[in-house]
């Protein structure tokens, strides 16, 4: 076997919660490897704060069906209801499974897993907020990631850390592996596999203000897009209402779940006007929009009236210190504000991608809006769109999504591997990746990529964030096309083969540009407002024309094509979304 060719049954790209949960399951049935551009425990799942929800009913009466209703209504009725049922039903066992693996959840006085409130999660179809989020202080994601990584090691999952996946191998419509760049040596590796799962996370780095890690650049969905396969619902991006002013660092919604209140510059609890029943715990799209409106109408706080305040001063200081220690520290460290004594300046921050690589409930990747699959190719977690979150995700539903669909992905891969053979692939399958890497260092760069990235992030923030218009989106489409031309001329100065981070950032920027293109084109076409996609020029939801998923793909001549897929309905018919 030639050097740098590896053979597995299942290869998983990404070592966040979705990838590790998939690896744990797949490796029970077949030879499994995880390939990750970062050391696993640095994945963004480790930054998740507030919790993972499941209708355990440990603290208050609850049911998986109420949870499903909240998820569909929170998603503004764009969620596929078969997938939502799967997620909410499997939630309880998923949490208990993590508990059995040793995850240190916070406890009630009688020793059960404790639960707290989060936005949009309600009792009996919207009557009042319910305690559904299981948590480990405000470090829930960190605990999930550490627990899963330990379990994977115990079970002998093989890891290729700091390997950057550059290409997806598809022959005759069937997936046969991946090609990756080893960051420590600059060498190219080929991984042949019967099944490949993408779990590469989100792509918030296309926006100026974001809660996302620097590494969340949409490499997985970007690769899928380059292969001519479709992406789903990319126009739906979530802006979280409480990012630290100017920085975007997240202050978990748990702060409001524990009793925190949002106030405008006049000290008014403005959410009472927008969501009279559950107020500050309305879904994120509604709260972020309310903040933008308050600021736009001159009721912001601070010298420039350009933020709102998260007020925790009425919450018991012991609760703040015990259950929200990290975010309290963030406010003190980064803004010099003590949340126990004064309001914390906050603004919406780009947080979560509802759209992604389309899959069915078994995480098999869809080849088109008609629902055929790409055999051997799977996707799970934030990079995928199954679609449980519809047009807007509820807090704590993502950690749940990655565990439920990560497990299903692992199971599906092991079953697929047991009944198939490795497909034949050309000997020179890694050649395009080798040529690509070589071409990036073949000349002088007219400008540094940091300038291109900054311009992209500012344009996306100004024209494509919480409030959108036809005109702004049209300008953004032109800007992204222009930025793509600038990017095509840019070159990497550093020619070294060892830890060439300039090269890595260069490749990542290309994927963010792809994702920005897919987002702006999908968003301009959708002439309605739904969930995270708000059009000032089309302010109403339009179920007659738009109760459908967007599929976007690149054609061989470099154009883009849009298609639409009906939403899988179920028990819940669309109603006006009041909270
Ligand atoms: C600050 C913050 C707080 C959050 N809090 C919560 C919360 O309380 N509750 C909740 O439900 N959700 C929360 N979320 C959302 C949730 O954490 C994420 O959606 C989820 O963890 C994503 O998990 P993932 O496994 O899909 O991806 P990630 O954890 O992002 O992992 C992605 C993996 O892909 C790998 N990768 C990417 N590209 C490549 C490539 N080219 N080659 C090789 N490997 C690659 C990376 O190395 C990484 O291992 C939060 C998010 C943020 C940013």
mmCIF file of C-alpha atoms and ligand atoms in Angstrom, residues 12-20 34-53 118 140-141 145 160 162-166 180 199-202 210-213 215-220 223 240 248-253 284 330 350-353 380-384 393-402 507-508 511, ligand 1:
data_model
loop_
_atom_site.group_PDB
_atom_site.id
_atom_site.type_symbol
_atom_site.label_atom_id
_atom_site.label_comp_id
_atom_site.label_asym_id
_atom_site.label_seq_id
_atom_site.Cartn_x
_atom_site.Cartn_y
_atom_site.Cartn_z
ATOM 1 C CA UNK A 12 -15.538 10.689 10.704
ATOM 2 C CA UNK A 13 -14.460 14.238 9.945
ATOM 3 C CA UNK A 14 -14.677 16.389 13.062
ATOM 4 C CA UNK A 15 -14.113 15.653 16.732
ATOM 5 C CA UNK A 16 -16.773 17.844 18.330
ATOM 6 C CA UNK A 17 -19.773 16.365 20.097
ATOM 7 C CA UNK A 18 -21.381 15.055 16.900
ATOM 8 C CA UNK A 19 -18.189 13.456 15.562
ATOM 9 C CA UNK A 20 -17.194 11.845 18.853
ATOM 10 C CA UNK A 34 -11.720 10.379 13.435
ATOM 11 C CA UNK A 35 -9.926 13.034 11.371
ATOM 12 C CA UNK A 36 -9.926 16.516 12.910
ATOM 13 C CA UNK A 37 -8.219 19.786 12.059
ATOM 14 C CA UNK A 38 -7.929 20.460 15.768
ATOM 15 C CA UNK A 39 -7.072 18.445 18.813
ATOM 16 C CA UNK A 40 -10.510 16.992 19.722
ATOM 17 C CA UNK A 41 -11.058 18.761 23.010
ATOM 18 C CA UNK A 42 -10.507 22.148 21.346
ATOM 19 C CA UNK A 43 -13.666 21.696 19.254
ATOM 20 C CA UNK A 44 -16.340 24.354 19.647
ATOM 21 C CA UNK A 45 -18.679 21.967 21.484
ATOM 22 C CA UNK A 46 -16.369 22.619 24.447
ATOM 23 C CA UNK A 47 -17.492 26.260 24.494
ATOM 24 C CA UNK A 48 -21.195 25.410 24.863
ATOM 25 C CA UNK A 49 -22.425 26.815 28.102
ATOM 26 C CA UNK A 50 -26.033 26.603 29.118
ATOM 27 C CA UNK A 51 -27.310 23.083 28.705
ATOM 28 C CA UNK A 52 -28.783 20.167 26.792
ATOM 29 C CA UNK A 53 -32.516 19.671 26.941
ATOM 30 C CA UNK A 118 -34.295 28.208 28.516
ATOM 31 C CA UNK A 140 -22.085 21.775 29.729
ATOM 32 C CA UNK A 141 -20.388 21.451 26.333
ATOM 33 C CA UNK A 145 -16.672 16.820 24.942
ATOM 34 C CA UNK A 160 -5.767 11.771 13.236
ATOM 35 C CA UNK A 162 -4.544 18.329 13.147
ATOM 36 C CA UNK A 163 -5.367 16.789 9.789
ATOM 37 C CA UNK A 164 -7.250 19.262 7.591
ATOM 38 C CA UNK A 165 -9.718 17.610 5.215
ATOM 39 C CA UNK A 166 -9.400 19.092 1.724
ATOM 40 C CA UNK A 180 -6.508 15.444 4.114
ATOM 41 C CA UNK A 199 -19.358 16.622 11.609
ATOM 42 C CA UNK A 200 -17.418 19.811 10.937
ATOM 43 C CA UNK A 201 -19.547 22.301 12.897
ATOM 44 C CA UNK A 202 -20.783 25.797 12.023
ATOM 45 C CA UNK A 210 -19.862 36.204 16.402
ATOM 46 C CA UNK A 211 -19.799 33.855 19.358
ATOM 47 C CA UNK A 212 -18.096 31.256 17.181
ATOM 48 C CA UNK A 213 -14.503 30.048 17.459
ATOM 49 C CA UNK A 215 -12.060 27.656 13.325
ATOM 50 C CA UNK A 216 -15.792 27.637 12.458
ATOM 51 C CA UNK A 217 -15.391 28.274 8.752
ATOM 52 C CA UNK A 218 -17.835 25.853 7.111
ATOM 53 C CA UNK A 219 -15.195 23.565 5.570
ATOM 54 C CA UNK A 220 -17.529 20.536 5.469
ATOM 55 C CA UNK A 223 -16.620 21.028 0.277
ATOM 56 C CA UNK A 240 -28.024 35.176 19.791
ATOM 57 C CA UNK A 248 -19.677 38.954 20.488
ATOM 58 C CA UNK A 249 -18.438 36.560 23.182
ATOM 59 C CA UNK A 250 -21.481 34.673 24.372
ATOM 60 C CA UNK A 251 -23.345 35.161 27.629
ATOM 61 C CA UNK A 252 -25.506 32.058 27.824
ATOM 62 C CA UNK A 253 -29.276 32.263 27.710
ATOM 63 C CA UNK A 284 -33.699 34.013 20.077
ATOM 64 C CA UNK A 330 -16.234 36.981 30.927
ATOM 65 C CA UNK A 350 -23.895 35.542 15.049
ATOM 66 C CA UNK A 351 -24.262 32.199 16.737
ATOM 67 C CA UNK A 352 -25.658 29.180 14.952
ATOM 68 C CA UNK A 353 -26.252 27.798 11.456
ATOM 69 C CA UNK A 380 -24.480 15.206 11.639
ATOM 70 C CA UNK A 381 -24.324 18.131 14.048
ATOM 71 C CA UNK A 382 -24.208 21.810 13.207
ATOM 72 C CA UNK A 383 -22.818 21.273 9.677
ATOM 73 C CA UNK A 384 -25.893 19.174 8.824
ATOM 74 C CA UNK A 393 -33.095 26.825 16.859
ATOM 75 C CA UNK A 394 -34.156 26.778 20.501
ATOM 76 C CA UNK A 395 -31.358 27.045 23.070
ATOM 77 C CA UNK A 396 -30.063 23.636 24.324
ATOM 78 C CA UNK A 397 -31.469 21.837 21.273
ATOM 79 C CA UNK A 398 -28.074 21.780 19.533
ATOM 80 C CA UNK A 399 -26.203 19.789 22.162
ATOM 81 C CA UNK A 400 -29.163 17.442 21.985
ATOM 82 C CA UNK A 401 -29.093 17.325 18.170
ATOM 83 C CA UNK A 402 -25.360 16.461 18.049
ATOM 84 C CA UNK A 507 -8.027 27.588 2.792
ATOM 85 C CA UNK A 508 -10.578 28.329 5.507
ATOM 86 C CA UNK A 511 -14.832 27.964 2.479
HETATM 87 C C1 LIG B 1 -20.191 29.949 22.742
HETATM 88 C C2 LIG B 1 -21.223 28.908 22.375
HETATM 89 C C3 LIG B 1 -22.089 28.418 23.349
HETATM 90 C C4 LIG B 1 -23.051 27.446 23.027
HETATM 91 N N1 LIG B 1 -23.884 26.975 24.007
HETATM 92 C C5 LIG B 1 -24.788 25.988 23.694
HETATM 93 C C6 LIG B 1 -25.616 25.417 24.711
HETATM 94 O O1 LIG B 1 -25.547 25.751 25.893
HETATM 95 N N2 LIG B 1 -26.508 24.472 24.335
HETATM 96 C C7 LIG B 1 -26.635 24.049 23.045
HETATM 97 O O2 LIG B 1 -27.454 23.180 22.778
HETATM 98 N N3 LIG B 1 -25.826 24.563 22.074
HETATM 99 C C8 LIG B 1 -24.910 25.507 22.373
HETATM 100 N N4 LIG B 1 -24.102 26.013 21.379
HETATM 101 C C9 LIG B 1 -24.138 25.396 20.030
HETATM 102 C C10 LIG B 1 -23.403 24.063 20.063
HETATM 103 O O3 LIG B 1 -22.328 24.117 20.971
HETATM 104 C C11 LIG B 1 -22.837 23.683 18.700
HETATM 105 O O4 LIG B 1 -23.839 23.820 17.722
HETATM 106 C C12 LIG B 1 -22.359 22.234 18.710
HETATM 107 O O5 LIG B 1 -21.480 22.019 19.793
HETATM 108 C C13 LIG B 1 -21.688 21.858 17.402
HETATM 109 O O6 LIG B 1 -21.097 20.592 17.552
HETATM 110 P P1 LIG B 1 -20.470 19.839 16.318
HETATM 111 O O7 LIG B 1 -19.976 18.533 16.827
HETATM 112 O O8 LIG B 1 -21.437 19.833 15.206
HETATM 113 O O9 LIG B 1 -19.234 20.752 15.845
HETATM 114 P P2 LIG B 1 -17.961 21.345 16.634
HETATM 115 O O10 LIG B 1 -17.985 21.051 18.080
HETATM 116 O O11 LIG B 1 -17.833 22.743 16.212
HETATM 117 O O12 LIG B 1 -16.758 20.495 16.018
HETATM 118 C C14 LIG B 1 -16.348 20.637 14.684
HETATM 119 C C15 LIG B 1 -15.185 19.692 14.436
HETATM 120 O O13 LIG B 1 -14.907 19.650 13.034
HETATM 121 C C16 LIG B 1 -13.536 19.658 12.815
HETATM 122 N N5 LIG B 1 -13.298 20.210 11.470
HETATM 123 C C17 LIG B 1 -13.868 21.302 10.892
HETATM 124 N N6 LIG B 1 -13.378 21.483 9.654
HETATM 125 C C18 LIG B 1 -12.492 20.482 9.430
HETATM 126 C C19 LIG B 1 -11.649 20.139 8.352
HETATM 127 N N7 LIG B 1 -11.587 20.858 7.226
HETATM 128 N N8 LIG B 1 -10.864 19.051 8.486
HETATM 129 C C20 LIG B 1 -10.869 18.310 9.618
HETATM 130 N N9 LIG B 1 -11.641 18.599 10.677
HETATM 131 C C21 LIG B 1 -12.447 19.664 10.573
HETATM 132 C C22 LIG B 1 -12.960 20.491 13.952
HETATM 133 O O14 LIG B 1 -11.622 20.140 14.197
HETATM 134 C C23 LIG B 1 -13.887 20.087 15.118
HETATM 135 O O15 LIG B 1 -13.355 18.946 15.762
HETATM 136 C C24 LIG B 1 -23.137 26.965 21.697
HETATM 137 C C25 LIG B 1 -22.258 27.445 20.728
HETATM 138 C C26 LIG B 1 -21.328 28.426 21.059
HETATM 139 C C27 LIG B 1 -20.440 28.948 19.962
#
